[in-house]
PDB file of C-alpha atoms in Angstrom:
ATOM      1  CA  UNK N   5     -16.941  -7.678 -15.663  1.00  0.00           C
ATOM      2  CA  UNK N   6     -16.253  -5.340 -12.713  1.00  0.00           C
ATOM      3  CA  UNK N   7     -14.198  -5.978  -9.560  1.00  0.00           C
ATOM      4  CA  UNK N   8     -14.787  -4.494  -6.189  1.00  0.00           C
ATOM      5  CA  UNK N   9     -12.333  -3.712  -3.397  1.00  0.00           C
ATOM      6  CA  UNK N  10     -13.666  -2.965   0.080  1.00  0.00           C
ATOM      7  CA  UNK N  11     -11.376  -0.830   2.168  1.00  0.00           C
ATOM      8  CA  UNK N  12     -13.203   0.185   5.372  1.00  0.00           C
ATOM      9  CA  UNK N  13     -13.855  -3.330   6.620  1.00  0.00           C
ATOM     10  CA  UNK N  14     -11.054  -5.486   5.137  1.00  0.00           C
ATOM     11  CA  UNK N  15      -7.843  -4.889   3.246  1.00  0.00           C
ATOM     12  CA  UNK N  16      -8.132  -5.355  -0.515  1.00  0.00           C
ATOM     13  CA  UNK N  17     -11.242  -7.499  -0.944  1.00  0.00           C
ATOM     14  CA  UNK N  18     -12.165  -7.928  -4.627  1.00  0.00           C
ATOM     15  CA  UNK N  19     -15.342  -9.239  -6.232  1.00  0.00           C
ATOM     16  CA  UNK N  20     -16.716  -9.646  -9.707  1.00  0.00           C
ATOM     17  CA  UNK N  21     -19.965  -7.675  -9.986  1.00  0.00           C
ATOM     18  CA  UNK N  22     -21.915  -6.669 -13.090  1.00  0.00           C
ATOM     19  CA  UNK N  23     -24.081  -3.688 -13.836  1.00  0.00           C
ATOM     20  CA  UNK N  24     -27.825  -4.495 -13.650  1.00  0.00           C
ATOM     21  CA  UNK N  25     -30.619  -1.954 -14.001  1.00  0.00           C
ATOM     22  CA  UNK N  26     -28.525   1.018 -12.854  1.00  0.00           C
ATOM     23  CA  UNK N  27     -27.149  -0.721  -9.811  1.00  0.00           C
ATOM     24  CA  UNK N  28     -24.335  -3.175  -9.239  1.00  0.00           C
ATOM     25  CA  UNK N  29     -24.736  -6.881  -8.592  1.00  0.00           C
ATOM     26  CA  UNK N  30     -22.496  -9.806  -7.682  1.00  0.00           C
ATOM     27  CA  UNK N  31     -24.123 -12.954  -9.001  1.00  0.00           C
ATOM     28  CA  UNK N  32     -27.749 -12.623  -7.922  1.00  0.00           C
ATOM     29  CA  UNK N  33     -26.920 -10.268  -5.020  1.00  0.00           C
ATOM     30  CA  UNK N  34     -27.831  -6.656  -5.682  1.00  0.00           C
ATOM     31  CA  UNK N  35     -25.649  -4.042  -3.961  1.00  0.00           C
ATOM     32  CA  UNK N  36     -27.189  -1.076  -2.241  1.00  0.00           C
ATOM     33  CA  UNK N  37     -26.381   1.329  -5.082  1.00  0.00           C
ATOM     34  CA  UNK N  38     -29.935   1.918  -6.443  1.00  0.00           C
ATOM     35  CA  UNK N  39     -30.081   5.191  -8.310  1.00  0.00           C
ATOM     36  CA  UNK N  40     -26.392   5.928  -7.816  1.00  0.00           C
ATOM     37  CA  UNK N  41     -25.074   4.393 -11.039  1.00  0.00           C
ATOM     38  CA  UNK N  42     -25.257   5.745 -14.590  1.00  0.00           C
ATOM     39  CA  UNK N  43     -23.992   3.786 -17.617  1.00  0.00           C
ATOM     40  CA  UNK N  44     -23.265   5.096 -21.097  1.00  0.00           C
ATOM     41  CA  UNK N  45     -20.986   4.293 -24.017  1.00  0.00           C
ATOM     42  CA  UNK N  46     -17.953   5.842 -22.269  1.00  0.00           C
ATOM     43  CA  UNK N  47     -18.269   3.838 -19.058  1.00  0.00           C
ATOM     44  CA  UNK N  48     -19.916   3.994 -15.617  1.00  0.00           C
ATOM     45  CA  UNK N  49     -20.440   7.099 -13.547  1.00  0.00           C
ATOM     46  CA  UNK N  50     -21.841   7.651 -10.078  1.00  0.00           C
ATOM     47  CA  UNK N  51     -24.778   9.958  -9.482  1.00  0.00           C
ATOM     48  CA  UNK N  52     -25.164  11.972  -6.245  1.00  0.00           C
ATOM     49  CA  UNK N  53     -28.926  12.255  -5.767  1.00  0.00           C
ATOM     50  CA  UNK N  54     -28.767  15.358  -3.575  1.00  0.00           C
ATOM     51  CA  UNK N  55     -29.231  13.445  -0.313  1.00  0.00           C
ATOM     52  CA  UNK N  56     -27.665  15.068   2.761  1.00  0.00           C
ATOM     53  CA  UNK N  57     -24.033  14.025   3.565  1.00  0.00           C
ATOM     54  CA  UNK N  58     -25.040  11.817   6.450  1.00  0.00           C
ATOM     55  CA  UNK N  59     -27.495   9.867   4.252  1.00  0.00           C
ATOM     56  CA  UNK N  60     -24.866   9.437   1.542  1.00  0.00           C
ATOM     57  CA  UNK N  61     -22.281   8.273   4.143  1.00  0.00           C
ATOM     58  CA  UNK N  62     -24.825   5.761   5.355  1.00  0.00           C
ATOM     59  CA  UNK N  63     -25.258   4.413   1.826  1.00  0.00           C
ATOM     60  CA  UNK N  64     -21.471   4.143   1.349  1.00  0.00           C
ATOM     61  CA  UNK N  65     -21.116   2.310   4.652  1.00  0.00           C
ATOM     62  CA  UNK N  66     -24.056  -0.018   3.701  1.00  0.00           C
ATOM     63  CA  UNK N  67     -22.256  -0.819   0.435  1.00  0.00           C
ATOM     64  CA  UNK N  68     -19.041  -1.627   2.311  1.00  0.00           C
ATOM     65  CA  UNK N  69     -20.886  -3.833   4.804  1.00  0.00           C
ATOM     66  CA  UNK N  70     -22.725  -5.679   2.050  1.00  0.00           C
ATOM     67  CA  UNK N  71     -19.504  -6.341   0.171  1.00  0.00           C
ATOM     68  CA  UNK N  72     -17.908  -7.642   3.364  1.00  0.00           C
ATOM     69  CA  UNK N  73     -20.710 -10.132   3.786  1.00  0.00           C
ATOM     70  CA  UNK N  74     -20.260 -11.531   0.260  1.00  0.00           C
ATOM     71  CA  UNK N  75     -17.790 -14.227  -0.656  1.00  0.00           C
ATOM     72  CA  UNK N  76     -15.827 -13.665  -3.781  1.00  0.00           C
ATOM     73  CA  UNK N  77     -12.460 -13.989  -5.402  1.00  0.00           C
ATOM     74  CA  UNK N  78      -9.677 -11.825  -4.100  1.00  0.00           C
ATOM     75  CA  UNK N  79      -6.755 -10.186  -5.821  1.00  0.00           C
ATOM     76  CA  UNK N  80      -4.083  -7.621  -5.010  1.00  0.00           C
ATOM     77  CA  UNK N  81      -3.401  -4.397  -6.914  1.00  0.00           C
ATOM     78  CA  UNK N  82      -0.048  -2.722  -7.250  1.00  0.00           C
ATOM     79  CA  UNK N  83       0.699  -0.109  -4.526  1.00  0.00           C
ATOM     80  CA  UNK N  84       3.865   1.989  -4.217  1.00  0.00           C
ATOM     81  CA  UNK N  85       4.795   3.863  -1.038  1.00  0.00           C
ATOM     82  CA  UNK N  86       7.081   6.879  -1.174  1.00  0.00           C
ATOM     83  CA  UNK N  87       8.350   9.374   1.332  1.00  0.00           C
ATOM     84  CA  UNK N  88       9.560  12.783   0.123  1.00  0.00           C
ATOM     85  CA  UNK N  89      10.768  15.351   2.694  1.00  0.00           C
ATOM     86  CA  UNK N  90       8.659  13.765   5.409  1.00  0.00           C
ATOM     87  CA  UNK N  91       5.518  13.558   3.260  1.00  0.00           C
ATOM     88  CA  UNK N  92       3.928  10.187   2.529  1.00  0.00           C
ATOM     89  CA  UNK N  93       2.784   9.413  -1.028  1.00  0.00           C
ATOM     90  CA  UNK N  94       0.815   6.241  -1.777  1.00  0.00           C
ATOM     91  CA  UNK N  95       0.318   5.335  -5.425  1.00  0.00           C
ATOM     92  CA  UNK N  96      -2.445   2.837  -6.146  1.00  0.00           C
ATOM     93  CA  UNK N  97      -2.699   1.353  -9.598  1.00  0.00           C
ATOM     94  CA  UNK N  98      -6.405   0.448 -10.043  1.00  0.00           C
ATOM     95  CA  UNK N  99      -7.116  -1.822 -13.011  1.00  0.00           C
ATOM     96  CA  UNK N 100      -9.848  -0.798 -15.364  1.00  0.00           C
ATOM     97  CA  UNK N 101     -13.276  -2.025 -14.242  1.00  0.00           C
ATOM     98  CA  UNK N 102     -12.379  -2.217 -10.575  1.00  0.00           C
ATOM     99  CA  UNK N 103     -14.592  -0.592  -7.928  1.00  0.00           C
ATOM    100  CA  UNK N 104     -13.166   0.245  -4.489  1.00  0.00           C
ATOM    101  CA  UNK N 105     -14.276   1.790  -1.248  1.00  0.00           C
ATOM    102  CA  UNK N 106     -11.630   3.714   0.684  1.00  0.00           C
ATOM    103  CA  UNK N 107     -11.293   4.174   4.378  1.00  0.00           C
ATOM    104  CA  UNK N 108     -12.358   7.438   5.972  1.00  0.00           C
ATOM    105  CA  UNK N 109      -9.470   9.872   5.568  1.00  0.00           C
ATOM    106  CA  UNK N 110      -8.001  10.982   8.892  1.00  0.00           C
ATOM    107  CA  UNK N 111      -6.119  13.892   7.285  1.00  0.00           C
ATOM    108  CA  UNK N 112      -6.663  15.997   4.183  1.00  0.00           C
ATOM    109  CA  UNK N 113      -5.059  14.443   1.125  1.00  0.00           C
ATOM    110  CA  UNK N 114      -4.316  15.142  -2.515  1.00  0.00           C
ATOM    111  CA  UNK N 115      -5.511  12.775  -5.194  1.00  0.00           C
ATOM    112  CA  UNK N 116      -3.809  12.746  -8.646  1.00  0.00           C
ATOM    113  CA  UNK N 117      -5.138  10.724 -11.550  1.00  0.00           C
ATOM    114  CA  UNK N 118      -1.948   9.954 -13.488  1.00  0.00           C
ATOM    115  CA  UNK N 119      -3.586   7.950 -16.250  1.00  0.00           C
ATOM    116  CA  UNK N 120      -6.965   6.504 -17.236  1.00  0.00           C
ATOM    117  CA  UNK N 121     -10.257   7.732 -15.771  1.00  0.00           C
ATOM    118  CA  UNK N 122     -12.183   7.102 -12.594  1.00  0.00           C
ATOM    119  CA  UNK N 123     -15.711   7.813 -11.337  1.00  0.00           C
ATOM    120  CA  UNK N 124     -15.800   8.927  -7.693  1.00  0.00           C
ATOM    121  CA  UNK N 125     -18.669   9.176  -5.226  1.00  0.00           C
ATOM    122  CA  UNK N 126     -18.486  10.762  -1.783  1.00  0.00           C
ATOM    123  CA  UNK N 127     -21.091  11.993   0.660  1.00  0.00           C
ATOM    124  CA  UNK N 128     -20.733  15.495  -0.812  1.00  0.00           C
ATOM    125  CA  UNK N 129     -20.851  14.721  -4.558  1.00  0.00           C
ATOM    126  CA  UNK N 130     -19.962  12.621  -7.572  1.00  0.00           C
ATOM    127  CA  UNK N 131     -17.620  13.274 -10.468  1.00  0.00           C
ATOM    128  CA  UNK N 132     -15.684  11.529 -13.148  1.00  0.00           C
ATOM    129  CA  UNK N 133     -12.110  12.547 -13.542  1.00  0.00           C
ATOM    130  CA  UNK N 134      -9.453  11.784 -16.127  1.00  0.00           C
ATOM    131  CA  UNK N 135      -5.658  11.666 -16.362  1.00  0.00           C
ATOM    132  CA  UNK N 136      -4.027  14.933 -15.452  1.00  0.00           C
ATOM    133  CA  UNK N 137      -6.662  15.916 -12.849  1.00  0.00           C
ATOM    134  CA  UNK N 138      -5.727  16.729  -9.258  1.00  0.00           C
ATOM    135  CA  UNK N 139      -8.193  17.250  -6.399  1.00  0.00           C
ATOM    136  CA  UNK N 140      -8.021  17.672  -2.704  1.00  0.00           C
ATOM    137  CA  UNK N 141      -9.985  15.563  -0.224  1.00  0.00           C
ATOM    138  CA  UNK N 142     -10.784  16.966   3.218  1.00  0.00           C
ATOM    139  CA  UNK N 143     -10.307  14.975   6.458  1.00  0.00           C
ATOM    140  CA  UNK N 144     -13.296  12.792   7.290  1.00  0.00           C
ATOM    141  CA  UNK N 145     -14.256  11.991   3.643  1.00  0.00           C
ATOM    142  CA  UNK N 146     -14.785   8.487   2.361  1.00  0.00           C
ATOM    143  CA  UNK N 147     -14.729   7.773  -1.371  1.00  0.00           C
ATOM    144  CA  UNK N 148     -16.090   5.078  -3.677  1.00  0.00           C
ATOM    145  CA  UNK N 149     -14.174   4.828  -6.974  1.00  0.00           C
ATOM    146  CA  UNK N 150     -14.672   2.924 -10.232  1.00  0.00           C
ATOM    147  CA  UNK N 151     -11.850   2.837 -12.796  1.00  0.00           C
ATOM    148  CA  UNK N 152     -13.199   3.177 -16.326  1.00  0.00           C
TER     149      UNK N 152
END
């Protein structure tokens, strides 16, 4: 079973979707992810189909809106906030199987996967990253993530 958090429209909203025919569904409600999900024996990955960034952003926003419309169970996940020499660090512990949609980043940020593995989709691409990987995100980007 997979959970979903929706960041751009509400704080920490979680659902219990399942993978169906290369898309995600919650109950009988299919999410607008057609063609963006790949499943294999190692987990779930996102696929960027080469659409222009504005089209992909529209699909990410549509997913967030659809999640906001659905009723579902909610849960919290562990978050730690740290400040080091004036720099803010937020650590989010995403349980395996959870899907989340982040807010649009106002500033560039650094993402570090400390353990586990996560599939990420943005308007500019898709990748699956594992523990020990660090990547930068530019301002204005919005990410969808699924912890495997």
